[in-house]
mmCIF file of N, CA and C in Angstrom:
data_model
loop_
_atom_site.group_PDB
_atom_site.id
_atom_site.type_symbol
_atom_site.label_atom_id
_atom_site.label_comp_id
_atom_site.label_asym_id
_atom_site.label_seq_id
_atom_site.Cartn_x
_atom_site.Cartn_y
_atom_site.Cartn_z
ATOM 1 N N UNK O 540 76.879 105.369 131.223
ATOM 2 C CA UNK O 540 76.735 106.288 130.110
ATOM 3 C C UNK O 540 77.782 106.011 129.037
ATOM 4 N N UNK O 541 79.008 105.756 129.468
ATOM 5 C CA UNK O 541 80.090 105.496 128.527
ATOM 6 C C UNK O 541 79.866 104.194 127.758
ATOM 7 N N UNK O 542 79.308 103.175 128.456
ATOM 8 C CA UNK O 542 79.035 101.899 127.800
ATOM 9 C C UNK O 542 77.953 102.068 126.747
ATOM 10 N N UNK O 543 76.938 102.863 127.025
ATOM 11 C CA UNK O 543 75.866 103.120 126.077
ATOM 12 C C UNK O 543 76.407 103.857 124.853
ATOM 13 N N UNK O 544 77.349 104.776 125.084
ATOM 14 C CA UNK O 544 77.967 105.513 123.990
ATOM 15 C C UNK O 544 78.774 104.564 123.107
ATOM 16 N N UNK O 545 79.547 103.660 123.698
ATOM 17 C CA UNK O 545 80.304 102.666 122.927
ATOM 18 C C UNK O 545 79.365 101.762 122.148
ATOM 19 N N UNK O 546 78.271 101.393 122.768
ATOM 20 C CA UNK O 546 77.256 100.544 122.151
ATOM 21 C C UNK O 546 76.717 101.211 120.881
ATOM 22 N N UNK O 547 76.318 102.467 120.990
ATOM 23 C CA UNK O 547 75.761 103.209 119.852
ATOM 24 C C UNK O 547 76.818 103.459 118.771
ATOM 25 N N UNK O 548 78.034 103.768 119.189
ATOM 26 C CA UNK O 548 79.106 103.986 118.214
ATOM 27 C C UNK O 548 79.422 102.714 117.452
ATOM 28 N N UNK O 549 79.389 101.585 118.118
ATOM 29 C CA UNK O 549 79.641 100.309 117.459
ATOM 30 C C UNK O 549 78.573 100.014 116.418
ATOM 31 N N UNK O 550 77.335 100.270 116.773
ATOM 32 C CA UNK O 550 76.222 100.035 115.843
ATOM 33 C C UNK O 550 76.352 100.973 114.642
ATOM 34 N N UNK O 551 76.664 102.239 114.884
ATOM 35 C CA UNK O 551 76.802 103.200 113.784
ATOM 36 C C UNK O 551 77.976 102.843 112.870
ATOM 37 N N UNK O 552 79.081 102.401 113.450
ATOM 38 C CA UNK O 552 80.236 101.991 112.641
ATOM 39 C C UNK O 552 79.876 100.793 111.775
ATOM 40 N N UNK O 553 79.115 99.861 112.326
ATOM 41 C CA UNK O 553 78.672 98.690 111.574
ATOM 42 C C UNK O 553 77.783 99.105 110.407
ATOM 43 N N UNK O 554 76.839 100.006 110.656
ATOM 44 C CA UNK O 554 75.941 100.478 109.599
ATOM 45 C C UNK O 554 76.717 101.191 108.489
ATOM 46 N N UNK O 555 77.660 102.037 108.870
ATOM 47 C CA UNK O 555 78.462 102.758 107.873
ATOM 48 C C UNK O 555 79.300 101.797 107.039
ATOM 49 N N UNK O 556 79.872 100.805 107.705
ATOM 50 C CA UNK O 556 80.694 99.828 106.997
ATOM 51 C C UNK O 556 79.870 99.045 105.979
ATOM 52 N N UNK O 557 78.707 98.562 106.395
ATOM 53 C CA UNK O 557 77.853 97.787 105.491
ATOM 54 C C UNK O 557 77.394 98.662 104.329
ATOM 55 N N UNK O 558 77.035 99.897 104.609
ATOM 56 C CA UNK O 558 76.607 100.819 103.567
ATOM 57 C C UNK O 558 77.730 101.080 102.561
ATOM 58 N N UNK O 559 78.940 101.317 103.055
ATOM 59 C CA UNK O 559 80.078 101.573 102.177
ATOM 60 C C UNK O 559 80.402 100.355 101.314
ATOM 61 N N UNK O 560 80.404 99.182 101.926
ATOM 62 C CA UNK O 560 80.697 97.956 101.185
ATOM 63 C C UNK O 560 79.646 97.707 100.100
ATOM 64 N N UNK O 561 78.387 97.951 100.420
ATOM 65 C CA UNK O 561 77.318 97.770 99.443
ATOM 66 C C UNK O 561 77.412 98.779 98.297
ATOM 67 N N UNK O 562 77.798 100.014 98.612
ATOM 68 C CA UNK O 562 77.949 101.027 97.560
ATOM 69 C C UNK O 562 79.043 100.638 96.588
ATOM 70 N N UNK O 563 80.159 100.160 97.096
ATOM 71 C CA UNK O 563 81.252 99.727 96.221
ATOM 72 C C UNK O 563 80.782 98.587 95.324
ATOM 73 N N UNK O 564 80.119 97.604 95.910
ATOM 74 C CA UNK O 564 79.640 96.457 95.135
ATOM 75 C C UNK O 564 78.623 96.895 94.078
ATOM 76 N N UNK O 565 77.729 97.807 94.433
ATOM 77 C CA UNK O 565 76.729 98.271 93.482
ATOM 78 C C UNK O 565 77.356 99.057 92.333
ATOM 79 N N UNK O 566 78.326 99.907 92.631
ATOM 80 C CA UNK O 566 78.981 100.677 91.575
ATOM 81 C C UNK O 566 79.734 99.763 90.611
ATOM 82 N N UNK O 567 80.459 98.810 91.137
ATOM 83 C CA UNK O 567 81.192 97.897 90.261
ATOM 84 C C UNK O 567 80.232 97.038 89.435
ATOM 85 N N UNK O 568 79.146 96.614 90.042
ATOM 86 C CA UNK O 568 78.135 95.838 89.313
ATOM 87 C C UNK O 568 77.471 96.686 88.239
ATOM 88 N N UNK O 569 77.202 97.944 88.548
ATOM 89 C CA UNK O 569 76.576 98.842 87.579
ATOM 90 C C UNK O 569 77.479 99.073 86.374
ATOM 91 N N UNK O 570 78.773 99.188 86.604
ATOM 92 C CA UNK O 570 79.717 99.376 85.499
ATOM 93 C C UNK O 570 79.633 98.200 84.538
ATOM 94 N N UNK O 571 79.676 96.994 85.074
ATOM 95 C CA UNK O 571 79.616 95.797 84.233
ATOM 96 C C UNK O 571 78.266 95.705 83.530
ATOM 97 N N UNK O 572 77.185 95.947 84.260
ATOM 98 C CA UNK O 572 75.850 95.846 83.690
ATOM 99 C C UNK O 572 75.645 96.842 82.551
ATOM 100 N N UNK O 573 76.057 98.078 82.743
ATOM 101 C CA UNK O 573 75.901 99.102 81.708
ATOM 102 C C UNK O 573 76.725 98.737 80.471
ATOM 103 N N UNK O 574 77.937 98.266 80.663
ATOM 104 C CA UNK O 574 78.773 97.895 79.517
ATOM 105 C C UNK O 574 78.173 96.723 78.732
ATOM 106 N N UNK O 575 77.705 95.705 79.426
ATOM 107 C CA UNK O 575 77.078 94.572 78.745
ATOM 108 C C UNK O 575 75.789 94.991 78.048
ATOM 109 N N UNK O 576 74.980 95.805 78.705
ATOM 110 C CA UNK O 576 73.737 96.268 78.101
ATOM 111 C C UNK O 576 74.036 97.090 76.851
ATOM 112 N N UNK O 577 75.028 97.976 76.916
ATOM 113 C CA UNK O 577 75.403 98.776 75.747
ATOM 114 C C UNK O 577 75.884 97.873 74.612
ATOM 115 N N UNK O 578 76.606 96.818 74.937
ATOM 116 C CA UNK O 578 77.081 95.883 73.923
ATOM 117 C C UNK O 578 75.911 95.164 73.248
ATOM 118 N N UNK O 579 74.979 94.682 74.051
ATOM 119 C CA UNK O 579 73.819 93.960 73.496
ATOM 120 C C UNK O 579 72.960 94.901 72.652
ATOM 121 N N UNK O 580 72.742 96.125 73.114
ATOM 122 C CA UNK O 580 71.964 97.092 72.343
ATOM 123 C C UNK O 580 72.689 97.440 71.051
ATOM 124 N N UNK O 581 73.999 97.584 71.116
ATOM 125 C CA UNK O 581 74.744 97.912 69.891
ATOM 126 C C UNK O 581 74.704 96.761 68.886
ATOM 127 N N UNK O 582 74.620 95.534 69.367
ATOM 128 C CA UNK O 582 74.469 94.404 68.447
ATOM 129 C C UNK O 582 73.139 94.518 67.699
ATOM 130 N N UNK O 583 72.097 94.898 68.413
ATOM 131 C CA UNK O 583 70.785 95.031 67.789
ATOM 132 C C UNK O 583 70.661 96.240 66.885
ATOM 133 N N UNK O 584 71.268 97.350 67.273
ATOM 134 C CA UNK O 584 71.109 98.594 66.514
ATOM 135 C C UNK O 584 72.174 98.803 65.442
ATOM 136 N N UNK O 585 73.377 98.335 65.677
ATOM 137 C CA UNK O 585 74.476 98.572 64.746
ATOM 138 C C UNK O 585 75.220 97.279 64.409
ATOM 139 N N UNK O 586 74.540 96.302 63.842
ATOM 140 C CA UNK O 586 75.232 95.031 63.571
ATOM 141 C C UNK O 586 76.339 95.174 62.529
ATOM 142 N N UNK O 587 76.180 96.116 61.605
ATOM 143 C CA UNK O 587 77.214 96.296 60.578
ATOM 144 C C UNK O 587 78.508 96.843 61.166
ATOM 145 N N UNK O 588 78.391 97.713 62.176
ATOM 146 C CA UNK O 588 79.583 98.293 62.791
ATOM 147 C C UNK O 588 80.354 97.211 63.542
ATOM 148 N N UNK O 589 79.638 96.388 64.317
ATOM 149 C CA UNK O 589 80.319 95.336 65.067
ATOM 150 C C UNK O 589 80.768 94.186 64.161
ATOM 151 N N UNK O 590 80.176 94.089 62.993
ATOM 152 C CA UNK O 590 80.578 93.052 62.046
ATOM 153 C C UNK O 590 81.706 93.483 61.131
ATOM 154 N N UNK O 591 82.218 94.679 61.326
ATOM 155 C CA UNK O 591 83.303 95.202 60.488
ATOM 156 C C UNK O 591 84.566 94.372 60.699
ATOM 157 N N UNK O 592 85.123 93.877 59.593
ATOM 158 C CA UNK O 592 86.345 93.057 59.661
ATOM 159 C C UNK O 592 87.569 93.957 59.793
ATOM 160 N N UNK O 593 88.445 93.591 60.696
ATOM 161 C CA UNK O 593 89.687 94.337 60.911
ATOM 162 C C UNK O 593 90.778 93.714 60.054
ATOM 163 N N UNK O 594 91.053 94.369 58.967
ATOM 164 C CA UNK O 594 92.071 93.846 58.055
ATOM 165 C C UNK O 594 91.541 92.654 57.268
ATOM 166 N N UNK O 595 92.456 91.869 56.715
ATOM 167 C CA UNK O 595 92.037 90.728 55.896
ATOM 168 C C UNK O 595 91.677 89.485 56.718
ATOM 169 N N UNK O 596 91.612 89.594 58.023
ATOM 170 C CA UNK O 596 91.332 88.440 58.877
ATOM 171 C C UNK O 596 89.828 88.310 59.138
ATOM 172 N N UNK O 597 89.477 87.291 59.894
ATOM 173 C CA UNK O 597 88.083 87.071 60.262
ATOM 174 C C UNK O 597 87.729 87.743 61.587
ATOM 175 N N UNK O 598 88.646 88.464 62.163
ATOM 176 C CA UNK O 598 88.394 89.156 63.434
ATOM 177 C C UNK O 598 87.566 90.403 63.158
ATOM 178 N N UNK O 599 86.465 90.514 63.894
ATOM 179 C CA UNK O 599 85.589 91.667 63.717
ATOM 180 C C UNK O 599 85.691 92.591 64.933
ATOM 181 N N UNK O 600 85.123 93.757 64.769
ATOM 182 C CA UNK O 600 85.106 94.725 65.858
ATOM 183 C C UNK O 600 84.292 94.178 67.036
ATOM 184 N N UNK O 601 83.251 93.411 66.755
ATOM 185 C CA UNK O 601 82.436 92.813 67.807
ATOM 186 C C UNK O 601 83.231 91.842 68.669
ATOM 187 N N UNK O 602 84.136 91.082 68.056
ATOM 188 C CA UNK O 602 84.977 90.158 68.816
ATOM 189 C C UNK O 602 85.900 90.935 69.746
ATOM 190 N N UNK O 603 86.467 92.018 69.249
ATOM 191 C CA UNK O 603 87.354 92.848 70.072
ATOM 192 C C UNK O 603 86.590 93.451 71.249
ATOM 193 N N UNK O 604 85.394 93.958 70.990
ATOM 194 C CA UNK O 604 84.586 94.540 72.067
ATOM 195 C C UNK O 604 84.192 93.454 73.070
ATOM 196 N N UNK O 605 83.847 92.266 72.590
ATOM 197 C CA UNK O 605 83.506 91.155 73.484
ATOM 198 C C UNK O 605 84.674 90.758 74.370
ATOM 199 N N UNK O 606 85.862 90.714 73.810
ATOM 200 C CA UNK O 606 87.051 90.399 74.596
ATOM 201 C C UNK O 606 87.306 91.495 75.631
ATOM 202 N N UNK O 607 87.087 92.746 75.235
ATOM 203 C CA UNK O 607 87.220 93.853 76.185
ATOM 204 C C UNK O 607 86.259 93.688 77.360
ATOM 205 N N UNK O 608 85.021 93.285 77.078
ATOM 206 C CA UNK O 608 84.044 93.095 78.152
ATOM 207 C C UNK O 608 84.468 91.979 79.105
ATOM 208 N N UNK O 609 85.009 90.912 78.563
ATOM 209 C CA UNK O 609 85.487 89.823 79.414
ATOM 210 C C UNK O 609 86.633 90.308 80.297
ATOM 211 N N UNK O 610 87.555 91.056 79.713
ATOM 212 C CA UNK O 610 88.680 91.594 80.485
ATOM 213 C C UNK O 610 88.181 92.588 81.534
ATOM 214 N N UNK O 611 87.181 93.403 81.167
ATOM 215 C CA UNK O 611 86.604 94.349 82.123
ATOM 216 C C UNK O 611 86.022 93.614 83.325
ATOM 217 N N UNK O 612 85.308 92.525 83.085
ATOM 218 C CA UNK O 612 84.722 91.751 84.188
ATOM 219 C C UNK O 612 85.811 91.155 85.081
ATOM 220 N N UNK O 613 86.882 90.688 84.481
ATOM 221 C CA UNK O 613 87.993 90.141 85.266
ATOM 222 C C UNK O 613 88.622 91.232 86.129
ATOM 223 N N UNK O 614 88.805 92.411 85.555
ATOM 224 C CA UNK O 614 89.412 93.527 86.293
ATOM 225 C C UNK O 614 88.498 93.988 87.432
ATOM 226 N N UNK O 615 87.205 94.102 87.158
ATOM 227 C CA UNK O 615 86.267 94.543 88.197
ATOM 228 C C UNK O 615 86.213 93.518 89.324
ATOM 229 N N UNK O 616 86.193 92.241 88.976
ATOM 230 C CA UNK O 616 86.213 91.194 90.004
ATOM 231 C C UNK O 616 87.506 91.256 90.806
ATOM 232 N N UNK O 617 88.619 91.485 90.130
ATOM 233 C CA UNK O 617 89.902 91.619 90.816
ATOM 234 C C UNK O 617 89.929 92.813 91.748
ATOM 235 N N UNK O 618 89.346 93.936 91.310
ATOM 236 C CA UNK O 618 89.285 95.123 92.168
ATOM 237 C C UNK O 618 88.478 94.851 93.431
ATOM 238 N N UNK O 619 87.313 94.225 93.265
ATOM 239 C CA UNK O 619 86.503 93.947 94.448
ATOM 240 C C UNK O 619 87.222 92.970 95.376
ATOM 241 N N UNK O 620 87.866 91.969 94.808
ATOM 242 C CA UNK O 620 88.605 91.007 95.629
ATOM 243 C C UNK O 620 89.745 91.693 96.368
ATOM 244 N N UNK O 621 90.435 92.593 95.688
ATOM 245 C CA UNK O 621 91.515 93.343 96.327
ATOM 246 C C UNK O 621 90.982 94.171 97.487
ATOM 247 N N UNK O 622 89.887 94.921 97.246
ATOM 248 C CA UNK O 622 89.294 95.727 98.318
ATOM 249 C C UNK O 622 88.836 94.846 99.476
ATOM 250 N N UNK O 623 88.231 93.710 99.143
ATOM 251 C CA UNK O 623 87.731 92.822 100.189
ATOM 252 C C UNK O 623 88.875 92.280 101.036
ATOM 253 N N UNK O 624 89.955 91.881 100.395
ATOM 254 C CA UNK O 624 91.075 91.297 101.138
ATOM 255 C C UNK O 624 91.894 92.336 101.889
ATOM 256 N N UNK O 625 92.076 93.502 101.302
ATOM 257 C CA UNK O 625 92.938 94.505 101.919
ATOM 258 C C UNK O 625 92.215 95.402 102.920
ATOM 259 N N UNK O 626 90.941 95.667 102.683
ATOM 260 C CA UNK O 626 90.252 96.632 103.521
ATOM 261 C C UNK O 626 89.038 96.041 104.229
ATOM 262 N N UNK O 627 88.116 95.473 103.460
ATOM 263 C CA UNK O 627 86.844 95.051 104.036
ATOM 264 C C UNK O 627 87.002 94.013 105.141
ATOM 265 N N UNK O 628 87.816 92.998 104.926
ATOM 266 C CA UNK O 628 87.979 91.941 105.931
ATOM 267 C C UNK O 628 88.565 92.482 107.230
ATOM 268 N N UNK O 629 89.574 93.345 107.123
ATOM 269 C CA UNK O 629 90.194 93.915 108.319
ATOM 270 C C UNK O 629 89.223 94.828 109.064
ATOM 271 N N UNK O 630 88.534 95.671 108.315
ATOM 272 C CA UNK O 630 87.578 96.593 108.935
ATOM 273 C C UNK O 630 86.417 95.820 109.564
ATOM 274 N N UNK O 631 85.964 94.774 108.901
ATOM 275 C CA UNK O 631 84.878 93.964 109.438
ATOM 276 C C UNK O 631 85.283 93.303 110.751
ATOM 277 N N UNK O 632 86.497 92.801 110.823
ATOM 278 C CA UNK O 632 86.977 92.168 112.052
ATOM 279 C C UNK O 632 87.038 93.186 113.193
ATOM 280 N N UNK O 633 87.514 94.404 112.896
ATOM 281 C CA UNK O 633 87.566 95.448 113.924
ATOM 282 C C UNK O 633 86.164 95.799 114.426
ATOM 283 N N UNK O 634 85.231 95.918 113.499
ATOM 284 C CA UNK O 634 83.869 96.290 113.876
ATOM 285 C C UNK O 634 83.202 95.173 114.664
ATOM 286 N N UNK O 635 83.421 93.923 114.264
ATOM 287 C CA UNK O 635 82.835 92.806 115.010
ATOM 288 C C UNK O 635 83.390 92.722 116.424
ATOM 289 N N UNK O 636 84.682 92.997 116.580
ATOM 290 C CA UNK O 636 85.263 93.015 117.931
ATOM 291 C C UNK O 636 84.662 94.142 118.764
ATOM 292 N N UNK O 637 84.476 95.294 118.139
ATOM 293 C CA UNK O 637 83.868 96.429 118.831
ATOM 294 C C UNK O 637 82.428 96.116 119.231
ATOM 295 N N UNK O 638 81.690 95.476 118.327
ATOM 296 C CA UNK O 638 80.307 95.093 118.644
ATOM 297 C C UNK O 638 80.259 94.077 119.773
ATOM 298 N N UNK O 639 81.195 93.143 119.761
ATOM 299 C CA UNK O 639 81.228 92.118 120.800
ATOM 300 C C UNK O 639 81.573 92.726 122.159
ATOM 301 N N UNK O 640 82.534 93.634 122.184
ATOM 302 C CA UNK O 640 82.937 94.263 123.444
ATOM 303 C C UNK O 640 81.819 95.119 124.033
ATOM 304 N N UNK O 641 81.037 95.756 123.151
ATOM 305 C CA UNK O 641 79.960 96.612 123.652
ATOM 306 C C UNK O 641 78.686 95.833 123.969
ATOM 307 N N UNK O 642 78.618 94.579 123.558
ATOM 308 C CA UNK O 642 77.430 93.768 123.811
ATOM 309 C C UNK O 642 76.385 93.863 122.721
ATOM 310 N N UNK O 643 76.646 94.654 121.710
ATOM 311 C CA UNK O 643 75.666 94.837 120.633
ATOM 312 C C UNK O 643 75.589 93.618 119.720
ATOM 313 N N UNK O 644 76.659 92.867 119.612
ATOM 314 C CA UNK O 644 76.673 91.702 118.730
ATOM 315 C C UNK O 644 75.638 90.672 119.173
ATOM 316 N N UNK O 645 75.547 90.452 120.454
ATOM 317 C CA UNK O 645 74.566 89.488 120.978
ATOM 318 C C UNK O 645 73.147 89.967 120.697
ATOM 319 N N UNK O 646 72.912 91.268 120.850
ATOM 320 C CA UNK O 646 71.586 91.817 120.554
ATOM 321 C C UNK O 646 71.249 91.670 119.070
ATOM 322 N N UNK O 647 72.218 91.913 118.194
ATOM 323 C CA UNK O 647 71.986 91.764 116.768
ATOM 324 C C UNK O 647 71.718 90.312 116.391
ATOM 325 N N UNK O 648 72.424 89.388 117.042
ATOM 326 C CA UNK O 648 72.195 87.957 116.788
ATOM 327 C C UNK O 648 70.793 87.538 117.213
ATOM 328 N N UNK O 649 70.276 88.164 118.248
ATOM 329 C CA UNK O 649 68.948 87.838 118.751
ATOM 330 C C UNK O 649 67.837 88.544 117.996
ATOM 331 N N UNK O 650 68.195 89.336 116.987
ATOM 332 C CA UNK O 650 67.187 89.964 116.150
ATOM 333 C C UNK O 650 66.762 91.360 116.546
ATOM 334 N N UNK O 651 67.444 91.953 117.487
ATOM 335 C CA UNK O 651 67.112 93.318 117.882
ATOM 336 C C UNK O 651 67.587 94.259 116.774
ATOM 337 N N UNK O 652 66.688 95.160 116.315
ATOM 338 C CA UNK O 652 67.008 96.047 115.201
ATOM 339 C C UNK O 652 67.255 97.461 115.679
ATOM 340 N N UNK O 653 68.111 98.142 114.903
ATOM 341 C CA UNK O 653 68.470 99.511 115.247
ATOM 342 C C UNK O 653 68.253 100.415 114.088
#
């Protein structure tokens, strides 16, 4: 009975971990996608606003917003990498060890679904 309980707990922990990791990835991807989409739509709808020159230089508001988007993508990628290295990898290793000890890992490798 105790082995069956460990087996089920290992499977549930694995499902929760995968779900949490996917939610983080989807939220970060959605942030980038929405920002890029808003930028592209604003180019089509408000070209004069993004073409506004800042001072006597050739730098426009659109260039500044574009640079912001590039920096945003770098930051979001850095955040995901940080989470992956600090949390996801360690948690994944713990869950895989738990699955292996309970025997569920072999069942999952063989295609048994839960």
